[in-house]
Structure formats: C-alpha cells, structure tokens
PDB file of C-alpha atoms in Angstrom:
ATOM      1  CA  MET A   1     -22.565  -5.766  36.928  1.00  0.00           C
ATOM      2  CA  PHE A   2     -18.998  -6.527  35.870  1.00  0.00           C
ATOM      3  CA  ARG A   3     -16.161  -4.210  36.849  1.00  0.00           C
ATOM      4  CA  ALA A   4     -12.750  -3.363  35.460  1.00  0.00           C
ATOM      5  CA  GLY A   5      -9.815  -5.077  37.163  1.00  0.00           C
ATOM      6  CA  ASP A   6      -7.358  -7.965  37.012  1.00  0.00           C
ATOM      7  CA  TYR A   7      -8.839 -11.300  35.946  1.00  0.00           C
ATOM      8  CA  THR A   8      -7.843 -14.943  35.719  1.00  0.00           C
ATOM      9  CA  LEU A   9      -8.990 -16.919  32.676  1.00  0.00           C
ATOM     10  CA  PHE A  10      -9.955 -20.614  32.755  1.00  0.00           C
ATOM     11  CA  ALA A  11     -11.045 -22.767  29.803  1.00  0.00           C
ATOM     12  CA  ARG A  12     -13.141 -25.968  29.871  1.00  0.00           C
ATOM     13  CA  VAL A  13     -11.522 -28.163  27.243  1.00  0.00           C
ATOM     14  CA  SER A  14     -11.449 -31.798  26.104  1.00  0.00           C
ATOM     15  CA  ALA A  15      -7.993 -32.834  24.809  1.00  0.00           C
ATOM     16  CA  ARG A  16      -7.723 -36.597  24.306  1.00  0.00           C
ATOM     17  CA  ARG A  17      -3.968 -36.727  23.745  1.00  0.00           C
ATOM     18  CA  ALA A  18      -0.818 -34.612  23.504  1.00  0.00           C
ATOM     19  CA  SER A  19      -1.326 -34.159  19.752  1.00  0.00           C
ATOM     20  CA  ASN A  20      -4.439 -32.051  20.276  1.00  0.00           C
ATOM     21  CA  ASP A  21      -3.888 -30.363  23.616  1.00  0.00           C
ATOM     22  CA  SER A  22      -3.105 -26.754  22.673  1.00  0.00           C
ATOM     23  CA  TYR A  23      -4.464 -23.511  21.191  1.00  0.00           C
ATOM     24  CA  PHE A  24      -3.544 -19.816  20.878  1.00  0.00           C
ATOM     25  CA  VAL A  25      -5.180 -17.100  22.973  1.00  0.00           C
ATOM     26  CA  ARG A  26      -5.016 -13.291  23.026  1.00  0.00           C
ATOM     27  CA  ILE A  27      -6.785 -10.564  24.997  1.00  0.00           C
ATOM     28  CA  ASN A  28      -8.092  -7.330  23.444  1.00  0.00           C
ATOM     29  CA  GLY A  29      -6.083  -7.776  20.260  1.00  0.00           C
ATOM     30  CA  GLY A  30      -2.757  -8.125  22.098  1.00  0.00           C
ATOM     31  CA  SER A  31      -0.021 -10.680  21.517  1.00  0.00           C
ATOM     32  CA  TRP A  32      -0.946 -14.311  20.954  1.00  0.00           C
ATOM     33  CA  PHE A  33      -0.180 -16.727  23.837  1.00  0.00           C
ATOM     34  CA  LEU A  34       0.321 -20.444  23.289  1.00  0.00           C
ATOM     35  CA  ARG A  35      -1.545 -22.579  25.834  1.00  0.00           C
ATOM     36  CA  ASN A  36      -0.104 -26.072  25.625  1.00  0.00           C
ATOM     37  CA  GLU A  37      -0.248 -29.333  27.618  1.00  0.00           C
ATOM     38  CA  LEU A  38      -3.917 -29.232  28.555  1.00  0.00           C
ATOM     39  CA  VAL A  39      -5.437 -31.872  30.799  1.00  0.00           C
ATOM     40  CA  SER A  40      -5.579 -35.009  28.642  1.00  0.00           C
ATOM     41  CA  THR A  41      -9.042 -36.532  28.952  1.00  0.00           C
ATOM     42  CA  ASP A  42     -12.060 -37.386  26.810  1.00  0.00           C
ATOM     43  CA  ALA A  43     -14.248 -35.520  29.245  1.00  0.00           C
ATOM     44  CA  PHE A  44     -14.321 -31.764  29.517  1.00  0.00           C
ATOM     45  CA  ALA A  45     -12.013 -30.413  32.204  1.00  0.00           C
ATOM     46  CA  TRP A  46     -11.069 -26.950  33.429  1.00  0.00           C
ATOM     47  CA  ASN A  47      -7.633 -25.574  32.625  1.00  0.00           C
ATOM     48  CA  ASP A  48      -6.009 -22.298  33.505  1.00  0.00           C
ATOM     49  CA  VAL A  49      -5.059 -20.305  30.402  1.00  0.00           C
ATOM     50  CA  PHE A  50      -2.424 -17.805  31.492  1.00  0.00           C
ATOM     51  CA  GLU A  51       0.246 -18.026  34.131  1.00  0.00           C
ATOM     52  CA  ALA A  52      -0.850 -14.701  35.616  1.00  0.00           C
ATOM     53  CA  THR A  53      -3.818 -12.375  35.785  1.00  0.00           C
ATOM     54  CA  PHE A  54      -4.506  -9.779  33.083  1.00  0.00           C
ATOM     55  CA  PRO A  55      -6.469  -6.497  33.122  1.00  0.00           C
ATOM     56  CA  LEU A  56      -9.928  -5.889  31.689  1.00  0.00           C
ATOM     57  CA  ALA A  57     -10.853  -2.207  31.203  1.00  0.00           C
ATOM     58  CA  ASP A  58     -14.219  -0.475  31.329  1.00  0.00           C
ATOM     59  CA  GLY A  59     -16.177  -1.103  28.124  1.00  0.00           C
ATOM     60  CA  THR A  60     -16.012  -3.976  25.673  1.00  0.00           C
ATOM     61  CA  ASN A  61     -13.179  -6.518  25.989  1.00  0.00           C
ATOM     62  CA  THR A  62     -12.448  -9.355  23.574  1.00  0.00           C
ATOM     63  CA  ILE A  63     -10.908 -12.808  23.897  1.00  0.00           C
ATOM     64  CA  ASP A  64      -9.647 -14.432  20.678  1.00  0.00           C
ATOM     65  CA  ILE A  65      -8.862 -18.147  20.436  1.00  0.00           C
ATOM     66  CA  SER A  66      -7.028 -19.517  17.426  1.00  0.00           C
ATOM     67  CA  TYR A  67      -6.675 -23.101  16.158  1.00  0.00           C
ATOM     68  CA  ARG A  68      -3.331 -24.862  16.700  1.00  0.00           C
ATOM     69  CA  GLU A  69      -3.907 -28.624  16.811  1.00  0.00           C
ATOM     70  CA  PRO A  70      -6.777 -30.767  15.509  1.00  0.00           C
ATOM     71  CA  LYS A  71      -9.634 -32.125  17.619  1.00  0.00           C
ATOM     72  CA  ALA A  72      -9.131 -29.932  20.673  1.00  0.00           C
ATOM     73  CA  LYS A  73     -12.632 -29.279  22.013  1.00  0.00           C
ATOM     74  CA  LEU A  74     -13.420 -25.959  23.648  1.00  0.00           C
ATOM     75  CA  ASP A  75     -16.618 -25.821  25.726  1.00  0.00           C
ATOM     76  CA  LYS A  76     -16.536 -22.762  27.925  1.00  0.00           C
ATOM     77  CA  LEU A  77     -14.490 -19.879  29.346  1.00  0.00           C
ATOM     78  CA  TYR A  78     -14.537 -18.598  32.909  1.00  0.00           C
ATOM     79  CA  LEU A  79     -13.266 -15.159  33.920  1.00  0.00           C
ATOM     80  CA  THR A  80     -12.851 -14.321  37.593  1.00  0.00           C
ATOM     81  CA  THR A  81     -11.116 -11.815  39.797  1.00  0.00           C
ATOM     82  CA  GLY A  82     -10.367 -14.803  42.015  1.00  0.00           C
ATOM     83  CA  THR A  83      -7.986 -17.679  41.368  1.00  0.00           C
ATOM     84  CA  THR A  84     -10.031 -20.793  42.146  1.00  0.00           C
ATOM     85  CA  LEU A  85     -10.382 -23.392  39.400  1.00  0.00           C
ATOM     86  CA  PRO A  86     -14.072 -24.208  38.766  1.00  0.00           C
ATOM     87  CA  THR A  87     -15.317 -27.689  39.660  1.00  0.00           C
ATOM     88  CA  THR A  88     -18.641 -27.639  37.754  1.00  0.00           C
ATOM     89  CA  ALA A  89     -19.808 -26.539  34.320  1.00  0.00           C
ATOM     90  CA  GLY A  90     -21.349 -23.462  35.925  1.00  0.00           C
ATOM     91  CA  PRO A  91     -24.411 -21.538  34.763  1.00  0.00           C
ATOM     92  CA  VAL A  92     -25.264 -20.695  31.170  1.00  0.00           C
ATOM     93  CA  GLY A  93     -22.706 -18.195  29.882  1.00  0.00           C
ATOM     94  CA  GLU A  94     -23.513 -14.498  29.966  1.00  0.00           C
ATOM     95  CA  ASN A  95     -23.106 -14.273  26.205  1.00  0.00           C
ATOM     96  CA  CYS A  96     -25.887 -16.865  25.780  1.00  0.00           C
ATOM     97  CA  ALA A  97     -28.236 -15.312  28.303  1.00  0.00           C
ATOM     98  CA  PRO A  98     -31.549 -13.946  26.975  1.00  0.00           C
ATOM     99  CA  ILE A  99     -31.108 -10.417  25.617  1.00  0.00           C
ATOM    100  CA  ASP A 100     -33.391  -7.439  26.257  1.00  0.00           C
ATOM    101  CA  THR A 101     -31.838  -4.634  24.222  1.00  0.00           C
ATOM    102  CA  ASP A 102     -34.331  -1.928  25.200  1.00  0.00           C
ATOM    103  CA  ASN A 103     -34.655  -3.031  28.843  1.00  0.00           C
ATOM    104  CA  ASP A 104     -38.446  -3.148  28.752  1.00  0.00           C
ATOM    105  CA  GLY A 105     -38.692  -6.579  30.337  1.00  0.00           C
ATOM    106  CA  ILE A 106     -39.470  -8.251  26.987  1.00  0.00           C
ATOM    107  CA  LEU A 107     -36.707 -10.455  25.590  1.00  0.00           C
ATOM    108  CA  ASP A 108     -35.508  -9.624  22.083  1.00  0.00           C
ATOM    109  CA  ASP A 109     -36.677 -12.913  20.580  1.00  0.00           C
ATOM    110  CA  VAL A 110     -40.313 -11.980  21.304  1.00  0.00           C
ATOM    111  CA  ASP A 111     -40.092  -8.158  21.549  1.00  0.00           C
ATOM    112  CA  ASN A 112     -42.060  -6.387  18.789  1.00  0.00           C
ATOM    113  CA  CYS A 113     -39.922  -3.242  19.264  1.00  0.00           C
ATOM    114  CA  LEU A 114     -36.326  -4.322  19.828  1.00  0.00           C
ATOM    115  CA  THR A 115     -34.826  -0.885  20.403  1.00  0.00           C
ATOM    116  CA  VAL A 116     -37.831   1.043  21.741  1.00  0.00           C
ATOM    117  CA  SER A 117     -39.109   0.285  25.231  1.00  0.00           C
ATOM    118  CA  ASN A 118     -42.712  -0.933  25.078  1.00  0.00           C
ATOM    119  CA  ALA A 119     -43.541  -3.277  27.911  1.00  0.00           C
ATOM    120  CA  ASN A 120     -47.227  -3.352  26.900  1.00  0.00           C
ATOM    121  CA  GLN A 121     -46.343  -4.684  23.392  1.00  0.00           C
ATOM    122  CA  PHE A 122     -49.416  -2.983  21.860  1.00  0.00           C
ATOM    123  CA  ASP A 123     -49.698  -3.727  18.137  1.00  0.00           C
ATOM    124  CA  TYR A 124     -52.931  -2.247  16.755  1.00  0.00           C
ATOM    125  CA  ASP A 125     -52.652  -3.666  13.248  1.00  0.00           C
ATOM    126  CA  ASN A 126     -51.122  -6.994  14.342  1.00  0.00           C
ATOM    127  CA  ASP A 127     -48.308  -6.657  11.840  1.00  0.00           C
ATOM    128  CA  GLY A 128     -45.652  -7.796  14.305  1.00  0.00           C
ATOM    129  CA  VAL A 129     -44.329  -4.267  14.832  1.00  0.00           C
ATOM    130  CA  GLY A 130     -45.380  -2.622  18.095  1.00  0.00           C
ATOM    131  CA  ASN A 131     -47.154   0.730  18.108  1.00  0.00           C
ATOM    132  CA  GLU A 132     -44.176   2.440  19.734  1.00  0.00           C
ATOM    133  CA  CYS A 133     -41.938   1.750  16.729  1.00  0.00           C
ATOM    134  CA  ASP A 134     -44.512   1.323  13.930  1.00  0.00           C
ATOM    135  CA  ASP A 135     -44.607   4.305  11.534  1.00  0.00           C
ATOM    136  CA  ASP A 136     -48.107   3.306  10.412  1.00  0.00           C
ATOM    137  CA  ASP A 137     -49.971   1.857  13.397  1.00  0.00           C
ATOM    138  CA  ASP A 138     -53.246   1.189  11.586  1.00  0.00           C
ATOM    139  CA  ASN A 139     -51.612   0.007   8.350  1.00  0.00           C
ATOM    140  CA  ASP A 140     -53.739   2.316   6.184  1.00  0.00           C
ATOM    141  CA  GLY A 141     -50.827   3.560   4.098  1.00  0.00           C
ATOM    142  CA  ILE A 142     -50.724   6.943   5.868  1.00  0.00           C
ATOM    143  CA  LEU A 143     -47.759   7.470   8.183  1.00  0.00           C
ATOM    144  CA  ASP A 144     -48.752   8.205  11.771  1.00  0.00           C
ATOM    145  CA  ASP A 145     -47.260  11.719  11.608  1.00  0.00           C
ATOM    146  CA  ASP A 146     -49.643  12.544   8.740  1.00  0.00           C
ATOM    147  CA  ASP A 147     -52.605  10.420   9.832  1.00  0.00           C
ATOM    148  CA  CYS A 148     -55.575  12.218  11.378  1.00  0.00           C
ATOM    149  CA  ASP A 149     -56.188   9.145  13.554  1.00  0.00           C
ATOM    150  CA  PRO A 150     -53.221   6.739  13.663  1.00  0.00           C
ATOM    151  CA  LEU A 151     -55.353   4.046  15.297  1.00  0.00           C
ATOM    152  CA  ASP A 152     -58.251   4.085  12.838  1.00  0.00           C
ATOM    153  CA  GLU A 153     -57.648   2.644   9.380  1.00  0.00           C
ATOM    154  CA  PHE A 154     -60.852   4.266   8.119  1.00  0.00           C
ATOM    155  CA  THR A 155     -59.691   7.784   8.976  1.00  0.00           C
ATOM    156  CA  LEU A 156     -57.032   8.787   6.492  1.00  0.00           C
ATOM    157  CA  GLY A 157     -54.700  11.738   6.165  1.00  0.00           C
ATOM    158  CA  PRO A 158     -55.559  15.440   6.374  1.00  0.00           C
ATOM    159  CA  ASP A 159     -57.594  17.243   3.721  1.00  0.00           C
ATOM    160  CA  ALA A 160     -56.364  20.148   1.637  1.00  0.00           C
ATOM    161  CA  TYR A 161     -57.877  23.512   2.505  1.00  0.00           C
ATOM    162  CA  PHE A 162     -57.582  26.624   0.325  1.00  0.00           C
ATOM    163  CA  ALA A 163     -57.553  30.231   1.471  1.00  0.00           C
ATOM    164  CA  ASP A 164     -60.783  32.143   0.826  1.00  0.00           C
ATOM    165  CA  ASN A 165     -59.395  35.649   1.302  1.00  0.00           C
ATOM    166  CA  ASP A 166     -62.318  37.354  -0.435  1.00  0.00           C
ATOM    167  CA  ASN A 167     -65.018  35.365   1.399  1.00  0.00           C
ATOM    168  CA  ASP A 168     -66.878  34.344  -1.734  1.00  0.00           C
ATOM    169  CA  GLY A 169     -66.866  30.620  -0.945  1.00  0.00           C
ATOM    170  CA  PHE A 170     -64.176  29.763  -3.471  1.00  0.00           C
ATOM    171  CA  GLY A 171     -60.568  28.924  -2.512  1.00  0.00           C
ATOM    172  CA  ASP A 172     -57.268  30.240  -3.869  1.00  0.00           C
ATOM    173  CA  PRO A 173     -55.465  27.352  -5.635  1.00  0.00           C
ATOM    174  CA  GLY A 174     -52.131  28.992  -4.821  1.00  0.00           C
ATOM    175  CA  ASP A 175     -52.653  29.213  -1.052  1.00  0.00           C
ATOM    176  CA  SER A 176     -53.346  25.950   0.732  1.00  0.00           C
ATOM    177  CA  LEU A 177     -52.639  23.901   3.832  1.00  0.00           C
ATOM    178  CA  LEU A 178     -53.354  20.407   5.126  1.00  0.00           C
ATOM    179  CA  SER A 179     -55.569  19.903   8.152  1.00  0.00           C
ATOM    180  CA  CYS A 180     -57.582  17.159   9.811  1.00  0.00           C
ATOM    181  CA  SER A 181     -60.410  19.602  10.558  1.00  0.00           C
ATOM    182  CA  PRO A 182     -61.910  22.747   8.959  1.00  0.00           C
ATOM    183  CA  VAL A 183     -59.778  25.887   9.194  1.00  0.00           C
ATOM    184  CA  THR A 184     -61.270  29.361   9.594  1.00  0.00           C
ATOM    185  CA  GLY A 185     -60.847  31.344   6.398  1.00  0.00           C
ATOM    186  CA  TYR A 186     -60.246  28.253   4.270  1.00  0.00           C
ATOM    187  CA  VAL A 187     -62.498  26.117   2.061  1.00  0.00           C
ATOM    188  CA  THR A 188     -62.104  22.722   0.417  1.00  0.00           C
ATOM    189  CA  ASN A 189     -62.444  23.866  -3.218  1.00  0.00           C
ATOM    190  CA  ASN A 190     -59.691  25.597  -5.173  1.00  0.00           C
ATOM    191  CA  THR A 191     -61.589  27.116  -8.084  1.00  0.00           C
ATOM    192  CA  ASP A 192     -61.551  30.850  -7.265  1.00  0.00           C
ATOM    193  CA  ASN A 193     -60.784  32.717 -10.504  1.00  0.00           C
ATOM    194  CA  CYS A 194     -60.340  35.969  -8.548  1.00  0.00           C
ATOM    195  CA  PRO A 195     -58.678  34.931  -5.263  1.00  0.00           C
ATOM    196  CA  ASP A 196     -58.613  38.453  -3.816  1.00  0.00           C
ATOM    197  CA  THR A 197     -61.815  39.866  -5.314  1.00  0.00           C
ATOM    198  CA  ASN A 198     -65.226  38.745  -4.123  1.00  0.00           C
ATOM    199  CA  ASN A 199     -67.030  37.206  -7.094  1.00  0.00           C
ATOM    200  CA  PRO A 200     -69.437  34.487  -5.941  1.00  0.00           C
ATOM    201  CA  LEU A 201     -70.752  33.946  -9.499  1.00  0.00           C
ATOM    202  CA  GLN A 202     -67.235  33.322 -10.856  1.00  0.00           C
ATOM    203  CA  GLU A 203     -68.112  34.971 -14.152  1.00  0.00           C
ATOM    204  CA  ASP A 204     -65.450  34.759 -16.854  1.00  0.00           C
ATOM    205  CA  ALA A 205     -66.739  36.212 -20.102  1.00  0.00           C
ATOM    206  CA  ASP A 206     -63.632  35.524 -22.165  1.00  0.00           C
ATOM    207  CA  GLY A 207     -63.004  32.088 -20.684  1.00  0.00           C
ATOM    208  CA  ASP A 208     -59.367  32.832 -19.881  1.00  0.00           C
ATOM    209  CA  GLY A 209     -59.580  31.468 -16.337  1.00  0.00           C
ATOM    210  CA  VAL A 210     -59.460  34.939 -14.805  1.00  0.00           C
ATOM    211  CA  GLY A 211     -62.787  36.135 -13.466  1.00  0.00           C
ATOM    212  CA  ASP A 212     -64.386  39.240 -14.907  1.00  0.00           C
ATOM    213  CA  ALA A 213     -64.178  40.933 -11.513  1.00  0.00           C
ATOM    214  CA  CYS A 214     -60.379  40.998 -11.619  1.00  0.00           C
ATOM    215  CA  ASP A 215     -59.479  40.509 -15.282  1.00  0.00           C
ATOM    216  CA  THR A 216     -57.257  43.429 -16.278  1.00  0.00           C
ATOM    217  CA  THR A 217     -55.756  41.901 -19.386  1.00  0.00           C
ATOM    218  CA  SER A 218     -56.438  43.397 -22.820  1.00  0.00           C
ATOM    219  CA  GLN A 219     -59.468  41.705 -24.311  1.00  0.00           C
ATOM    220  CA  SER A 220     -60.555  41.693 -27.923  1.00  0.00           C
ATOM    221  CA  VAL A 221     -63.668  43.869 -28.445  1.00  0.00           C
ATOM    222  CA  GLU A 222     -65.756  43.782 -31.607  1.00  0.00           C
ATOM    223  CA  ILE A 223     -68.204  46.520 -32.566  1.00  0.00           C
ATOM    224  CA  TRP A 224     -70.322  46.234 -35.695  1.00  0.00           C
ATOM    225  CA  LEU A 225     -72.071  49.341 -37.095  1.00  0.00           C
ATOM    226  CA  GLU A 226     -74.649  49.500 -39.905  1.00  0.00           C
ATOM    227  CA  ALA A 227     -74.190  52.494 -42.246  1.00  0.00           C
ATOM    228  CA  GLU A 228     -77.904  53.024 -42.875  1.00  0.00           C
ATOM    229  CA  CYS A 229     -78.511  53.213 -39.124  1.00  0.00           C
ATOM    230  CA  GLY A 230     -76.168  56.149 -38.701  1.00  0.00           C
ATOM    231  CA  VAL A 231     -76.934  59.850 -39.149  1.00  0.00           C
ATOM    232  CA  TYR A 232     -76.448  60.775 -42.787  1.00  0.00           C
ATOM    233  CA  LYS A 233     -76.985  63.946 -44.807  1.00  0.00           C
ATOM    234  CA  SER A 234     -79.088  64.567 -47.896  1.00  0.00           C
ATOM    235  CA  ASP A 235     -76.585  63.293 -50.492  1.00  0.00           C
ATOM    236  CA  PHE A 236     -76.919  59.803 -49.020  1.00  0.00           C
ATOM    237  CA  THR A 237     -79.809  57.508 -49.695  1.00  0.00           C
ATOM    238  CA  SER A 238     -80.695  54.245 -47.938  1.00  0.00           C
ATOM    239  CA  ILE A 239     -81.303  51.599 -50.546  1.00  0.00           C
ATOM    240  CA  ALA A 240     -82.921  48.254 -49.809  1.00  0.00           C
ATOM    241  CA  ASP A 241     -80.861  45.268 -50.889  1.00  0.00           C
ATOM    242  CA  ALA A 242     -81.272  41.691 -49.733  1.00  0.00           C
ATOM    243  CA  SER A 243     -77.533  41.120 -50.051  1.00  0.00           C
ATOM    244  CA  ALA A 244     -76.761  43.893 -47.556  1.00  0.00           C
ATOM    245  CA  SER A 245     -76.110  42.704 -43.990  1.00  0.00           C
ATOM    246  CA  ASN A 246     -79.142  44.477 -42.539  1.00  0.00           C
ATOM    247  CA  GLY A 247     -81.232  44.503 -45.726  1.00  0.00           C
ATOM    248  CA  SER A 248     -80.115  47.981 -46.919  1.00  0.00           C
ATOM    249  CA  TYR A 249     -77.083  50.191 -47.504  1.00  0.00           C
ATOM    250  CA  LEU A 250     -76.237  53.862 -48.079  1.00  0.00           C
ATOM    251  CA  SER A 251     -75.343  55.291 -51.436  1.00  0.00           C
ATOM    252  CA  ASN A 252     -73.923  58.755 -52.253  1.00  0.00           C
ATOM    253  CA  ALA A 253     -75.938  60.527 -54.936  1.00  0.00           C
ATOM    254  CA  GLY A 254     -73.068  62.859 -55.959  1.00  0.00           C
ATOM    255  CA  ALA A 255     -71.529  62.549 -59.444  1.00  0.00           C
ATOM    256  CA  ASP A 256     -68.091  64.050 -58.831  1.00  0.00           C
ATOM    257  CA  SER A 257     -64.998  62.937 -56.959  1.00  0.00           C
ATOM    258  CA  LEU A 258     -63.496  64.882 -54.065  1.00  0.00           C
ATOM    259  CA  PHE A 259     -59.847  65.310 -53.087  1.00  0.00           C
ATOM    260  CA  THR A 260     -60.490  66.404 -49.485  1.00  0.00           C
ATOM    261  CA  PRO A 261     -63.059  65.350 -46.845  1.00  0.00           C
ATOM    262  CA  THR A 262     -66.314  67.281 -46.689  1.00  0.00           C
ATOM    263  CA  SER A 263     -67.108  69.612 -43.802  1.00  0.00           C
ATOM    264  CA  ASP A 264     -69.256  68.554 -40.867  1.00  0.00           C
ATOM    265  CA  THR A 265     -72.176  70.539 -42.280  1.00  0.00           C
ATOM    266  CA  SER A 266     -71.877  69.137 -45.765  1.00  0.00           C
ATOM    267  CA  SER A 267     -74.688  67.191 -47.328  1.00  0.00           C
ATOM    268  CA  ARG A 268     -72.125  64.475 -48.074  1.00  0.00           C
ATOM    269  CA  TYR A 269     -71.559  63.465 -44.448  1.00  0.00           C
ATOM    270  CA  ILE A 270     -72.366  60.413 -42.302  1.00  0.00           C
ATOM    271  CA  THR A 271     -72.000  60.085 -38.486  1.00  0.00           C
ATOM    272  CA  LEU A 272     -71.838  56.750 -36.705  1.00  0.00           C
ATOM    273  CA  SER A 273     -71.435  56.973 -32.897  1.00  0.00           C
ATOM    274  CA  THR A 274     -70.724  54.425 -30.157  1.00  0.00           C
ATOM    275  CA  PHE A 275     -70.408  54.732 -26.385  1.00  0.00           C
ATOM    276  CA  VAL A 276     -68.039  52.387 -24.543  1.00  0.00           C
ATOM    277  CA  SER A 277     -68.117  51.913 -20.751  1.00  0.00           C
ATOM    278  CA  ASP A 278     -65.496  50.200 -18.558  1.00  0.00           C
ATOM    279  CA  THR A 279     -68.205  49.113 -16.150  1.00  0.00           C
ATOM    280  CA  GLY A 280     -70.697  47.580 -18.537  1.00  0.00           C
ATOM    281  CA  PRO A 281     -71.533  46.623 -22.107  1.00  0.00           C
ATOM    282  CA  SER A 282     -71.133  49.043 -24.977  1.00  0.00           C
ATOM    283  CA  ILE A 283     -74.145  51.238 -25.780  1.00  0.00           C
ATOM    284  CA  PHE A 284     -74.468  52.378 -29.355  1.00  0.00           C
ATOM    285  CA  SER A 285     -76.023  55.703 -30.321  1.00  0.00           C
ATOM    286  CA  PHE A 286     -76.574  56.917 -33.861  1.00  0.00           C
TER     287      PHE A 286
END
C-alpha cells in the first residue's frame, strides 16, 4: 500500500551524448522542470530528476514527461520516500503488474466478469461472460430477471394468466399477469365475453363479442306477423293466394271508405298480439 508523503524521483535513462541528455518533467499538472545533463552512456543508468523531494497526496498522482532532445531513451521511473539511487533495474513496474479490478483473485486478462467478483468463473452458456454478470445465463433470449429458470435454455419466460373473476373457466382479456406457475383465480385463456358474469357456454347471439349473459346494448329485434293468423271480425275474409307470404291474406268485404277508425267491437276490426320477454324469446299470441 502506498502512502501520501514526500518522495524522490529517479529515472533510468540512456543518453548517448550531450545533444540528447535532457527532458521536461512535471508532477500533478504543476510547472514543467527541465532535467538536463543526464549520465552520458549507451547503457541505461539511473538519474535523479529533481533537486529536492516533492509531495504526493492521497489519491491519484500523475507524472508527465515531455520531449526536449532527440534520441533520449527513457526506461523506467522510481519513486521513493528514501534518497538512495537504485543500482538495479528493479522489479516490474506497478503500472505493468497484472490487474484484478474486482479483487476476486482472477486477473482481468482472463476474468469473465471484470467488474463483478466471481472467483468461481461459472459460465453456464460458455459465451465468455460469467454468470454473475451475464444478463442471460442460458442464452435463450430471455433475460434472467424474466426467465423462469435462468440456467435452463428449454424453460423460457413466464406465461400470461388472465383473471377468471366469474369462475366460468374463461379469462378476462383486460386483467392479466405474468407468472412462471399457475395462479389461483387466473386461467391461461383470455376469451371471456362476460368477464364478471358466469357464462360457461359463452353464448353471443348477436355476435358482437359481448356475451348474452351481460349484453345490455340495444339489439335489433324483428317480429313478423301474418294478418290471416290474427283475430279478425266478420267483415274480413281470409283468401288463399300463392303469392301471399303464408299462402293467404285478409280482405275487407266493405264497400265504403271510413274517415275514422272502427270501434273495438266493430266487424271491421283485426287484432294481432305479441308477447315479448326480457328473459327469453318472444312468444306470439293471436
């Protein structure tokens, strides 16, 4: 663990001659410092960089090196709270050391979850992304959060279930939820034409999509009545005629024209009756 404090900076450099023995240096974006008159040698040699120590604070610190003369070779930097010039190349630099971002003991270059700790490296679908950071562990196209079994590519997402509030076995298309297993009070079909009225036969006489058991809309009703089948008085006669709808019609035997309706007891009177029920088909009575 490195600590904040005052440090000395050394650089391992190869500077063959005075024409390529310098460079600029700065710490943490501060002022540039010219380091000149390096050790002149073809081999790499350690040189001190500053005439004094400088502080490094907690957190990230930066060292910038800028070109000044051609062919100066920079190999390595050495920071120390001491003052002793190194005599060897030293170990591999910290900035080149293997990196383990998530501290799971698996180096980044082979870790299948770089930012999520997963020492076991499990990868169910062998897609190179570990289970701990794979949104679809079994690679079945269903995200793990929606998958009924994230580690089984043959078990897909949840099924849609529809509320069966009237317990007739048919679900309400407007009331649904997703579940990996059956839900009490819900069914898998959504064809109930009366969601709140029990109607197991799903009858819909007018074909409007609303079951007869709950259809309260105005429906067209047609009633056909035959004149000769009604109750008619003596001035009317039923006459057979193939062109009539039921093979006969009524004709009034009177010779005069009237300007007002006849009375109920008149011989010129016909009664046609029908009975209509809200709970069943119409019943006609004549």
